[in-house]
């Protein structure tokens, strides 16, 4: 899957920096996956089974000679979480599983992190409603944090009407306060654009930046599914991401 390829590329490109935080006298370099799933995924088109994000990330860090000090994984489905944890244990990963919704597990994980450590989070929610902004708020308090983030373009398109009509609350979870800042009388593409830009501004107000380099992930029939982007505090992380994506993918809409 393309998102896993991008995840592996970023982890590989950042390996030299990560290595400086690894070792018994250092603060550590952690990997955080709040929607880990079972640790493997099936490619719908071919039926092939591939590594899930947390397994792919751990393998790549080992391959690059800079394995993560701790791998924190979380999921609301305890059975899937245990499958992922077992797959990582077989690979001798220092895995710490945490069961629950991302908005809760992120706080438990953040409380266990070394304040001077180097942290990387992969945030891959199944829809906007699962992507509570409190996740961004909690992680932004860390001194050194990079986040590879999945934003569902399909949700922004398909469920716009329901959220405008207040029949759904996913947009409020994703971008709290959006309704007061977005002109709901304009065209739907403009509303979607403004919701996303409002979210970017919320992120910026936390002291972290959402990269302008975004990769659009499409489905089997080339339908747009979601965007991947990097959210980080430091310019070096954004340069790593630009290298991983090679070229910017244009505007979100």
Coordinates of N, CA and C in Angstrom, one line a residue:
X1 N 0.8 -1.2 0.0 CA 0.0 0.0 0.0 C 0.9 1.2 0.0
X2 N 0.4 2.3 -0.7 CA 1.2 3.5 -0.9 C 1.5 4.2 0.5
X3 N 0.5 4.2 1.4 CA 0.7 4.9 2.6 C 1.8 4.2 3.5
X4 N 1.9 2.9 3.4 CA 2.9 2.1 4.1 C 4.3 2.4 3.5
X5 N 4.3 2.5 2.1 CA 5.6 2.8 1.5 C 6.1 4.2 1.9
X6 N 5.2 5.2 2.0 CA 5.5 6.5 2.5 C 6.0 6.5 3.9
X7 N 5.3 5.7 4.7 CA 5.7 5.5 6.2 C 7.1 4.9 6.2
X8 N 7.4 3.9 5.5 CA 8.7 3.3 5.5 C 9.8 4.3 5.0
X9 N 9.4 5.0 4.0 CA 10.4 6.0 3.4 C 10.8 7.0 4.4
X10 N 9.8 7.6 5.1 CA 10.0 8.6 6.1 C 10.9 8.0 7.3
X11 N 10.6 6.9 7.7 CA 11.3 6.2 8.8 C 12.8 6.0 8.4
X12 N 12.9 5.6 7.1 CA 14.3 5.4 6.6 C 15.1 6.7 6.5
X13 N 14.5 7.7 6.0 CA 15.1 9.0 5.8 C 15.6 9.6 7.1
X14 N 14.8 9.4 8.1 CA 15.0 10.0 9.4 C 15.9 9.2 10.3
X15 N 16.4 8.1 9.8 CA 17.1 7.1 10.7 C 18.3 7.7 11.4
X16 N 19.1 8.5 10.7 CA 20.3 9.1 11.3 C 20.0 10.0 12.5
X17 N 19.0 10.8 12.4 CA 18.5 11.6 13.5 C 18.0 10.7 14.6
X18 N 17.2 9.8 14.3 CA 16.7 8.9 15.4 C 17.8 8.2 16.1
X19 N 18.8 7.8 15.4 CA 19.9 7.0 16.1 C 20.5 7.8 17.2
X20 N 20.5 9.1 17.2 CA 21.1 9.9 18.2 C 20.3 9.8 19.5
X21 N 19.1 9.4 19.5 CA 18.3 9.3 20.7 C 18.2 7.9 21.3
X22 N 18.8 7.0 20.6 CA 18.8 5.6 21.0 C 20.0 5.2 21.8
X23 N 19.7 4.4 22.8 CA 20.8 3.9 23.7 C 20.5 4.0 25.1
X24 N 21.1 3.3 26.0 CA 20.8 3.3 27.4 C 20.9 4.6 28.2
X25 N 21.7 5.5 27.6 CA 21.9 6.8 28.3 C 21.2 7.9 27.6
X26 N 20.4 7.6 26.6 CA 19.6 8.6 25.9 C 18.1 8.5 26.2
X27 N 17.4 9.5 25.7 CA 16.0 9.7 26.1 C 15.1 8.8 25.3
X28 N 15.6 8.2 24.2 CA 14.8 7.2 23.4 C 14.1 7.8 22.2
X29 N 13.8 7.0 21.3 CA 13.0 7.4 20.1 C 11.8 6.4 20.0
X30 N 10.6 7.0 20.1 CA 9.4 6.1 20.1 C 8.6 6.2 18.9
X31 N 7.9 5.1 18.6 CA 6.9 5.1 17.6 C 5.5 4.9 18.2
X32 N 4.5 5.7 17.7 CA 3.2 5.7 18.3 C 2.2 5.4 17.2
X33 N 1.3 4.4 17.4 CA 0.3 4.1 16.4 C -1.0 4.0 17.1
X34 N -1.9 5.0 16.9 CA -3.1 5.0 17.7 C -4.3 4.2 17.1
X35 N -4.1 3.8 15.8 CA -5.2 3.0 15.1 C -4.5 1.8 14.5
X36 N -3.8 1.0 15.3 CA -2.9 0.0 14.7 C -3.6 -1.2 14.0
X37 N -4.8 -1.5 14.3 CA -5.4 -2.6 13.7 C -4.7 -3.9 14.1
X38 N -4.9 -5.0 13.3 CA -4.3 -6.3 13.7 C -2.9 -6.5 13.3
X39 N -2.2 -5.5 12.7 CA -0.8 -5.6 12.4 C -0.6 -6.2 11.0
X40 N -1.6 -6.4 10.3 CA -1.5 -6.8 8.9 C -2.8 -6.4 8.1
X41 N -2.6 -6.3 6.8 CA -3.8 -5.8 6.0 C -3.8 -6.6 4.7
X42 N -5.0 -6.7 4.2 CA -5.2 -7.5 2.9 C -5.5 -6.5 1.8
X43 N -4.7 -6.6 0.7 CA -4.9 -5.8 -0.5 C -6.1 -6.3 -1.2
X44 N -7.1 -5.4 -1.3 CA -8.4 -5.9 -1.9 C -8.3 -6.3 -3.3
X45 N -7.5 -5.6 -4.1 CA -7.4 -5.9 -5.5 C -6.7 -7.3 -5.8
X46 N -5.7 -7.6 -5.0 CA -4.9 -8.9 -5.3 C -5.2 -10.0 -4.3
X47 N -5.7 -9.6 -3.1 CA -5.9 -10.6 -2.0 C -4.7 -10.9 -1.2
X48 N -3.6 -10.2 -1.5 CA -2.3 -10.4 -0.9 C -2.3 -9.8 0.6
X49 N -1.7 -10.5 1.5 CA -1.6 -10.0 2.9 C -0.3 -9.3 3.0
X50 N -0.3 -8.1 3.6 CA 0.9 -7.3 3.8 C 1.0 -6.9 5.3
X51 N 2.2 -6.4 5.7 CA 2.3 -5.9 7.0 C 1.5 -4.7 7.3
X52 N 0.9 -4.6 8.5 CA 0.2 -3.4 8.9 C 1.2 -2.3 9.2
X53 N 0.7 -1.1 9.5 CA 1.6 0.0 9.7 C 2.6 -0.2 10.8
X54 N 2.2 -0.6 12.0 CA 3.1 -0.8 13.1 C 4.2 -1.8 12.9
X55 N 3.8 -2.9 12.2 CA 4.8 -3.9 11.9 C 5.8 -3.4 10.8
X56 N 5.2 -2.7 9.8 CA 6.1 -2.2 8.7 C 7.1 -1.1 9.3
X57 N 6.6 -0.3 10.2 CA 7.4 0.7 10.8 C 8.6 0.1 11.6
X58 N 8.2 -0.9 12.4 CA 9.3 -1.5 13.2 C 10.3 -2.2 12.4
X59 N 9.9 -2.9 11.4 CA 10.8 -3.6 10.5 C 11.8 -2.7 9.8
X60 N 11.2 -1.5 9.3 CA 12.0 -0.6 8.6 C 13.0 0.1 9.6
X61 N 12.6 0.4 10.8 CA 13.6 1.0 11.7 C 14.7 0.0 12.1
X62 N 14.4 -1.3 12.2 CA 15.5 -2.3 12.4 C 16.4 -2.4 11.2
X63 N 15.8 -2.4 10.0 CA 16.6 -2.5 8.8 C 17.5 -1.4 8.6
X64 N 17.1 -0.2 9.1 CA 18.0 1.0 8.9 C 19.0 1.1 10.0
X65 N 19.0 0.2 11.0 CA 20.0 0.3 12.0 C 19.7 1.3 13.1
X66 N 18.4 1.7 13.2 CA 18.0 2.7 14.2 C 16.6 2.3 14.7
X67 N 16.5 1.1 15.4 CA 15.2 0.6 15.8 C 14.6 1.5 16.9
X68 N 13.3 1.7 16.9 CA 12.6 2.5 17.9 C 12.9 1.9 19.3
X69 N 13.0 2.8 20.2 CA 13.3 2.3 21.6 C 12.0 1.7 22.2
X70 N 10.9 2.2 21.9 CA 9.6 1.7 22.3 C 8.6 1.8 21.2
X71 N 7.7 0.8 21.0 CA 6.6 0.9 20.0 C 5.3 0.9 20.8
X72 N 4.6 2.0 20.9 CA 3.3 2.1 21.5 C 2.3 1.9 20.4
X73 N 1.4 1.0 20.7 CA 0.3 0.7 19.7 C -1.0 0.8 20.5
X74 N -2.1 1.2 19.8 CA -3.4 1.3 20.5 C -4.5 1.1 19.4
X75 N -5.6 0.6 19.9 CA -6.8 0.4 19.1 C -8.0 0.2 20.0
X76 N -9.2 0.6 19.4 CA -10.4 0.4 20.2 C -10.9 -1.0 20.2
X77 N -10.4 -1.8 19.2 CA -10.7 -3.2 19.1 C -9.6 -4.0 19.8
X78 N -9.9 -4.6 21.0 CA -8.9 -5.3 21.8 C -8.3 -6.5 21.1
X79 N -9.2 -7.2 20.3 CA -8.7 -8.4 19.6 C -7.7 -8.1 18.6
X80 N -8.0 -7.0 17.8 CA -7.0 -6.6 16.8 C -5.7 -6.1 17.4
X81 N -5.9 -5.4 18.5 CA -4.7 -4.9 19.3 C -3.8 -6.0 19.7
X82 N -4.4 -7.1 20.2 CA -3.6 -8.2 20.7 C -2.9 -8.9 19.5
X83 N -3.6 -9.0 18.4 CA -2.9 -9.6 17.2 C -1.7 -8.8 16.8
X84 N -1.9 -7.5 16.8 CA -0.7 -6.6 16.4 C 0.4 -6.8 17.4
X85 N 0.1 -6.8 18.7 CA 1.1 -6.9 19.7 C 1.9 -8.2 19.6
X86 N 1.1 -9.3 19.3 CA 1.8 -10.6 19.2 C 2.7 -10.6 18.0
X87 N 2.3 -10.0 16.9 CA 3.1 -10.0 15.7 C 4.4 -9.2 16.0
X88 N 4.3 -8.1 16.7 CA 5.5 -7.3 17.1 C 6.4 -8.1 18.1
X89 N 5.8 -8.8 19.0 CA 6.6 -9.5 20.0 C 7.4 -10.6 19.3
X90 N 6.8 -11.2 18.2 CA 7.6 -12.2 17.5 C 8.8 -11.6 16.8
X91 N 8.7 -10.3 16.5 CA 9.8 -9.6 15.9 C 10.8 -9.0 16.9
X92 N 10.5 -9.3 18.2 CA 11.3 -8.8 19.3 C 11.2 -7.3 19.4
X93 N 10.1 -6.7 19.1 CA 9.9 -5.3 19.2 C 9.5 -5.0 20.7
X94 N 10.0 -3.8 21.2 CA 9.7 -3.4 22.6 C 8.3 -2.8 22.6
X95 N 7.2 -3.6 22.4 CA 5.9 -3.1 22.1 C 5.1 -2.9 23.5
X96 N 4.4 -1.8 23.5 CA 3.5 -1.5 24.6 C 2.1 -1.3 24.1
X97 N 1.2 -2.3 24.2 CA -0.2 -2.1 23.7 C -1.1 -1.4 24.7
X98 N -2.0 -0.5 24.2 CA -2.9 0.2 25.1 C -4.3 0.2 24.4
X99 N -5.2 -0.4 25.1 CA -6.6 -0.6 24.6 C -7.5 0.6 24.8
X100 N -8.2 1.1 23.8 CA -9.1 2.1 23.9 C -9.2 3.0 22.7
X101 N -10.1 4.0 22.8 CA -10.2 5.0 21.7 C -9.0 5.9 21.7
X102 N -8.7 6.4 20.6 CA -7.5 7.3 20.4 C -7.5 8.5 21.4
X103 N -8.6 9.1 21.5 CA -8.7 10.3 22.4 C -8.3 10.0 23.8
X104 N -8.5 8.7 24.2 CA -8.1 8.3 25.6 C -6.7 7.7 25.6
X105 N -6.4 6.8 24.7 CA -5.0 6.2 24.7 C -3.9 7.1 24.5
X106 N -4.1 8.2 23.7 CA -3.0 9.2 23.4 C -2.6 9.8 24.7
X107 N -3.5 10.0 25.7 CA -3.1 10.7 26.9 C -2.4 9.7 27.8
X108 N -2.8 8.4 27.8 CA -2.0 7.4 28.5 C -0.6 7.2 28.0
X109 N -0.5 7.2 26.7 CA 0.8 7.0 26.1 C 1.7 8.3 26.3
X110 N 1.1 9.5 26.1 CA 1.9 10.7 26.4 C 2.5 10.8 27.8
X111 N 1.7 10.3 28.7 CA 2.2 10.3 30.1 C 3.4 9.4 30.4
X112 N 3.6 8.4 29.5 CA 4.7 7.5 29.7 C 5.9 7.8 28.9
X113 N 5.8 8.9 28.1 CA 7.0 9.2 27.2 C 8.0 10.1 28.0
X114 N 9.3 9.9 27.6 CA 10.3 10.7 28.1 C 10.2 12.1 27.6
X115 N 10.2 13.1 28.4 CA 10.0 14.5 27.9 C 11.0 15.0 26.9
X116 N 12.2 14.4 27.0 CA 13.3 14.8 26.1 C 13.5 13.8 24.9
X117 N 12.6 12.9 24.8 CA 12.7 11.9 23.7 C 12.3 12.4 22.4
X118 N 12.6 11.6 21.4 CA 12.2 11.9 20.0 C 11.0 11.0 19.7
X119 N 9.9 11.5 19.3 CA 8.7 10.8 19.1 C 8.1 10.9 17.7
X120 N 7.6 9.8 17.2 CA 7.0 9.8 15.8 C 5.6 9.1 15.9
X121 N 4.6 9.7 15.5 CA 3.2 9.2 15.6 C 2.7 9.0 14.2
X122 N 2.1 7.8 14.0 CA 1.3 7.5 12.7 C -0.1 7.6 13.1
X123 N -0.9 8.5 12.5 CA -2.3 8.7 12.9 C -3.1 8.4 11.6
X124 N -3.7 7.2 11.7 CA -4.4 6.6 10.5 C -5.8 6.3 10.9
X125 N -6.7 7.2 11.2 CA -8.1 6.9 11.6 C -8.9 6.4 10.4
X126 N -10.0 5.7 10.7 CA -10.8 5.1 9.6 C -11.8 6.1 9.1
X127 N -12.0 7.2 9.9 CA -12.9 8.3 9.4 C -12.6 9.6 10.2
X128 N -13.2 10.7 9.8 CA -12.9 12.0 10.5 C -13.5 11.9 11.9
X129 N -14.6 11.2 12.1 CA -15.2 11.1 13.5 C -14.4 10.5 14.5
X130 N -13.4 9.6 14.0 CA -12.5 8.9 14.9 C -11.3 9.8 15.2
X131 N -11.1 10.9 14.5 CA -9.9 11.7 14.6 C -10.2 12.9 15.5
X132 N -10.3 12.7 16.8 CA -10.6 13.7 17.7 C -9.5 14.7 17.8
X133 N -9.8 16.0 17.7 CA -8.7 17.0 17.7 C -7.9 17.0 19.0
X134 N -8.5 16.4 20.1 CA -7.7 16.3 21.3 C -6.4 15.5 21.1
X135 N -6.4 14.6 20.1 CA -5.2 13.8 19.8 C -4.1 14.8 19.4
X136 N -4.4 15.7 18.5 CA -3.4 16.7 18.1 C -3.0 17.6 19.3
X137 N -3.9 18.0 20.1 CA -3.6 18.8 21.2 C -2.7 18.1 22.2
X138 N -3.0 16.9 22.5 CA -2.1 16.1 23.4 C -0.7 15.9 22.9
X139 N -0.6 15.5 21.7 CA 0.7 15.2 21.1 C 1.5 16.5 20.9
X140 N 0.9 17.6 20.6 CA 1.6 18.9 20.4 C 2.3 19.4 21.6
X141 N 2.0 18.9 22.8 CA 2.6 19.3 24.0 C 4.0 18.6 24.2
X142 N 4.3 17.6 23.4 CA 5.6 17.0 23.4 C 6.6 17.9 22.8
X143 N 7.8 17.9 23.4 CA 8.9 18.7 22.9 C 9.3 18.4 21.5
X144 N 9.5 17.1 21.2 CA 9.9 16.7 19.9 C 8.9 15.6 19.4
X145 N 8.1 16.0 18.4 CA 7.1 15.1 17.9 C 6.8 15.4 16.4
X146 N 6.9 14.3 15.6 CA 6.5 14.4 14.2 C 5.3 13.5 14.1
X147 N 4.3 13.9 13.3 CA 3.1 13.1 13.1 C 2.9 12.9 11.6
X148 N 2.7 11.7 11.1 CA 2.2 11.4 9.8 C 0.7 11.2 9.9
X149 N 0.0 12.1 9.2 CA -1.5 12.2 9.5 C -2.3 11.8 8.2
X150 N -3.4 11.1 8.4 CA -4.3 10.7 7.4 C -5.6 11.6 7.6
X151 N -5.9 12.4 6.6 CA -7.1 13.2 6.6 C -8.0 12.7 5.5
X152 N -9.2 12.2 5.8 CA -10.1 11.6 4.9 C -10.8 12.6 3.9
X153 N -10.3 12.6 2.7 CA -11.0 13.4 1.6 C -12.4 12.9 1.3
X154 N -12.5 11.5 1.4 CA -13.8 10.9 1.1 C -14.8 11.4 2.1
X155 N -14.4 11.4 3.4 CA -15.4 11.9 4.4 C -15.8 13.4 4.2
X156 N -14.8 14.2 3.9 CA -15.1 15.6 3.6 C -16.1 15.8 2.5
X157 N -16.0 14.9 1.5 CA -16.9 15.0 0.3 C -18.2 14.3 0.6
X158 N -18.2 13.1 1.0 CA -19.4 12.3 1.1 C -20.3 12.7 2.3
X159 N -19.8 13.2 3.4 CA -20.6 13.5 4.5 C -20.7 15.0 4.8
X160 N -20.3 15.8 3.9 CA -20.4 17.3 4.1 C -21.9 17.7 4.4
X161 N -22.8 17.2 3.6 CA -24.2 17.6 3.8 C -24.8 17.3 5.1
X162 N -24.4 16.1 5.6 CA -24.9 15.6 6.9 C -24.3 16.5 8.0
X163 N -23.1 16.9 7.9 CA -22.5 17.8 8.9 C -23.0 19.2 8.9
X164 N -23.2 19.7 7.7 CA -23.7 21.1 7.6 C -25.1 21.1 8.2
X165 N -25.9 20.0 8.0 CA -27.3 20.0 8.5 C -27.3 19.5 9.9
X166 N -26.2 19.3 10.5 CA -26.0 18.9 11.9 C -26.7 17.6 12.2
X167 N -26.7 16.7 11.2 CA -27.1 15.3 11.3 C -26.0 14.4 11.7
X168 N -24.8 14.9 11.6 CA -23.6 14.2 12.0 C -22.7 15.2 12.7
X169 N -21.8 14.7 13.6 CA -20.9 15.6 14.4 C -19.4 15.4 14.1
X170 N -19.1 14.6 13.0 CA -17.7 14.2 12.7 C -16.8 15.4 12.5
X171 N -17.3 16.4 11.8 CA -16.5 17.6 11.5 C -16.2 18.4 12.8
X172 N -17.1 18.4 13.7 CA -16.9 19.1 15.0 C -15.8 18.4 15.8
X173 N -15.8 17.0 15.7 CA -14.8 16.3 16.4 C -13.4 16.5 15.8
X174 N -13.4 16.6 14.5 CA -12.1 16.8 13.7 C -11.6 18.2 13.9
X175 N -12.5 19.2 13.7 CA -12.1 20.6 13.8 C -13.1 21.4 14.6
X176 N -13.0 21.3 15.9 CA -14.0 21.9 16.8 C -14.1 23.4 16.6
X177 N -15.4 23.9 16.4 CA -15.6 25.3 16.2 C -15.7 25.7 14.8
X178 N -15.6 24.7 13.9 CA -15.5 25.0 12.4 C -16.8 25.8 11.9
X179 N -17.9 25.5 12.5 CA -19.2 26.0 11.9 C -19.2 27.6 12.1
X180 N -18.6 28.1 13.1 CA -18.6 29.5 13.3 C -17.6 30.3 12.5
X181 N -16.7 29.5 11.8 CA -15.7 30.1 11.0 C -15.8 29.9 9.5
X182 N -16.7 29.0 9.1 CA -16.8 28.7 7.7 C -18.2 29.2 7.2
X183 N -18.1 29.8 6.0 CA -19.3 30.3 5.3 C -20.1 29.1 4.7
X184 N -21.2 28.8 5.3 CA -22.0 27.6 4.8 C -22.9 27.9 3.6
X185 N -22.9 29.1 3.2 CA -23.7 29.5 2.0 C -22.9 29.4 0.7
X186 N -21.6 29.1 0.8 CA -20.8 29.0 -0.5 C -20.9 27.6 -1.0
X187 N -20.2 27.3 -2.1 CA -20.3 26.0 -2.8 C -19.7 24.9 -1.9
X188 N -20.1 23.7 -2.1 CA -19.6 22.6 -1.3 C -18.1 22.4 -1.4
X189 N -17.5 22.5 -2.6 CA -16.0 22.4 -2.7 C -15.3 23.5 -1.8
X190 N -15.9 24.7 -1.8 CA -15.3 25.8 -1.0 C -15.5 25.5 0.5
X191 N -16.6 24.9 0.9 CA -16.8 24.6 2.3 C -15.8 23.5 2.7
X192 N -15.6 22.5 1.9 CA -14.7 21.5 2.3 C -13.3 22.1 2.4
X193 N -12.9 22.9 1.5 CA -11.6 23.6 1.5 C -11.4 24.4 2.8
X194 N -12.5 25.1 3.2 CA -12.4 26.0 4.4 C -12.4 25.2 5.7
X195 N -13.1 24.0 5.7 CA -13.0 23.2 6.9 C -11.6 22.7 7.1
X196 N -11.0 22.3 6.0 CA -9.6 21.8 6.1 C -8.7 22.9 6.5
X197 N -8.8 24.0 5.9 CA -7.9 25.1 6.2 C -8.2 25.6 7.7
X198 N -9.4 25.5 8.2 CA -9.7 25.8 9.6 C -8.9 24.8 10.5
X199 N -8.9 23.6 10.1 CA -8.2 22.6 10.9 C -6.7 22.9 10.9
X200 N -6.2 23.2 9.7 CA -4.8 23.6 9.7 C -4.4 24.7 10.6
X201 N -5.3 25.7 10.7 CA -5.1 26.8 11.5 C -5.2 26.4 13.0
X202 N -6.1 25.5 13.3 CA -6.1 25.0 14.7 C -4.8 24.3 15.1
X203 N -4.3 23.6 14.1 CA -3.0 22.9 14.3 C -1.9 23.9 14.5
X204 N -1.8 24.9 13.7 CA -0.8 25.9 13.8 C -0.9 26.6 15.1
X205 N -2.1 26.8 15.6 CA -2.2 27.5 16.9 C -1.7 26.7 18.1
X206 N -1.4 25.4 17.8 CA -0.8 24.5 18.9 C 0.7 24.6 18.8
X207 N 1.2 25.3 17.9 CA 2.7 25.5 17.8 C 3.4 24.4 16.9
X208 N 2.6 23.8 16.0 CA 3.1 22.8 15.1 C 2.5 23.1 13.7
X209 N 3.2 22.7 12.7 CA 2.9 23.0 11.3 C 2.5 21.8 10.5
X210 N 1.4 21.9 9.7 CA 1.0 20.9 8.8 C 1.6 21.1 7.5
X211 N 2.3 20.2 7.0 CA 3.1 20.3 5.7 C 2.2 20.7 4.5
X212 N 2.8 21.5 3.7 CA 2.1 21.8 2.4 C 2.3 20.7 1.4
X213 N 3.2 19.8 1.6 CA 3.4 18.6 0.8 C 2.5 17.5 1.2
X214 N 1.5 17.3 0.4 CA 0.5 16.3 0.7 C 0.4 15.2 -0.4
X215 N 0.2 14.0 0.0 CA 0.1 12.9 -1.0 C -1.4 12.4 -1.0
X216 N -2.0 12.4 -2.2 CA -3.3 11.9 -2.3 C -3.3 10.4 -2.5
X217 N -4.0 9.7 -1.7 CA -4.1 8.2 -1.8 C -5.4 7.9 -2.5
X218 N -5.4 7.1 -3.6 CA -6.6 6.8 -4.3 C -6.9 5.3 -4.2
X219 N -8.2 5.0 -4.6 CA -8.6 3.6 -4.5 C -8.4 2.8 -5.8
X220 N -8.9 1.6 -5.9 CA -8.7 0.8 -7.1 C -9.2 1.4 -8.4
X221 N -10.2 2.2 -8.3 CA -10.8 2.9 -9.4 C -10.4 4.4 -9.5
X222 N -9.2 4.7 -8.9 CA -8.6 6.0 -8.9 C -9.5 7.0 -8.2
X223 N -10.4 6.6 -7.4 CA -11.2 7.5 -6.6 C -10.4 8.1 -5.4
X224 N -10.5 9.4 -5.1 CA -9.7 9.9 -4.0 C -10.2 9.4 -2.7
X225 N -9.3 8.9 -1.9 CA -9.7 8.4 -0.6 C -9.3 9.4 0.6
X226 N -8.0 9.6 0.7 CA -7.5 10.5 1.8 C -6.1 11.1 1.4
X227 N -5.8 12.1 2.2 CA -4.5 12.7 2.0 C -3.6 12.3 3.2
X228 N -2.3 12.2 2.9 CA -1.3 12.0 3.9 C -0.4 13.2 4.0
X229 N -0.2 13.7 5.2 CA 0.7 14.9 5.3 C 1.4 14.8 6.6
X230 N 2.5 15.6 6.8 CA 3.3 15.6 8.0 C 2.9 16.8 8.8
X231 N 2.8 16.6 10.1 CA 2.7 17.6 11.1 C 3.8 17.6 12.0
X232 N 4.6 18.7 12.1 CA 5.8 18.6 12.9 C 6.2 20.1 13.4
X233 N 7.1 20.1 14.4 CA 7.5 21.4 14.9 C 8.8 21.9 14.2
X234 N 9.6 21.0 13.7 CA 10.9 21.4 13.2 C 11.0 21.3 11.7
X235 N 11.8 22.2 11.1 CA 11.9 22.3 9.6 C 12.5 21.0 9.1
X236 N 13.5 20.4 9.8 CA 14.1 19.2 9.3 C 13.2 18.1 9.0
X237 N 12.2 17.9 9.9 CA 11.1 16.9 9.7 C 10.4 17.2 8.4
X238 N 10.1 18.4 8.1 CA 9.3 18.8 6.9 C 10.2 18.5 5.7
X239 N 11.5 18.8 5.8 CA 12.4 18.5 4.7 C 12.5 17.0 4.4
X240 N 12.5 16.2 5.5 CA 12.5 14.7 5.3 C 11.2 14.3 4.6
X241 N 10.1 14.9 5.0 CA 8.8 14.5 4.4 C 8.8 14.9 2.9
X242 N 9.3 16.1 2.6 CA 9.3 16.5 1.2 C 10.1 15.5 0.4
X243 N 11.2 15.0 0.9 CA 12.0 14.0 0.3 C 11.3 12.7 0.1
X244 N 10.6 12.3 1.2 CA 9.8 11.1 1.1 C 8.7 11.1 0.1
X245 N 8.1 12.3 -0.1 CA 7.0 12.4 -1.1 C 7.5 12.8 -2.4
X246 N 8.7 13.2 -2.5 CA 9.4 13.6 -3.7 C 8.9 14.9 -4.3
X247 N 7.6 15.0 -4.5 CA 7.0 16.3 -5.1 C 5.7 16.5 -4.4
X248 N 5.4 17.8 -4.2 CA 4.1 18.1 -3.6 C 3.0 17.7 -4.6
X249 N 1.8 17.4 -4.0 CA 0.7 16.9 -4.8 C -0.3 18.0 -5.1
X250 N 0.0 19.2 -5.0 CA -0.9 20.3 -5.3 C -1.8 20.6 -4.1
X251 N -2.8 21.4 -4.4 CA -3.8 21.8 -3.4 C -4.7 20.6 -3.0
X252 N -5.2 20.8 -1.8 CA -6.1 19.7 -1.3 C -7.3 19.5 -2.1
X253 N -7.8 20.5 -2.8 CA -9.1 20.4 -3.5 C -8.9 20.8 -5.0

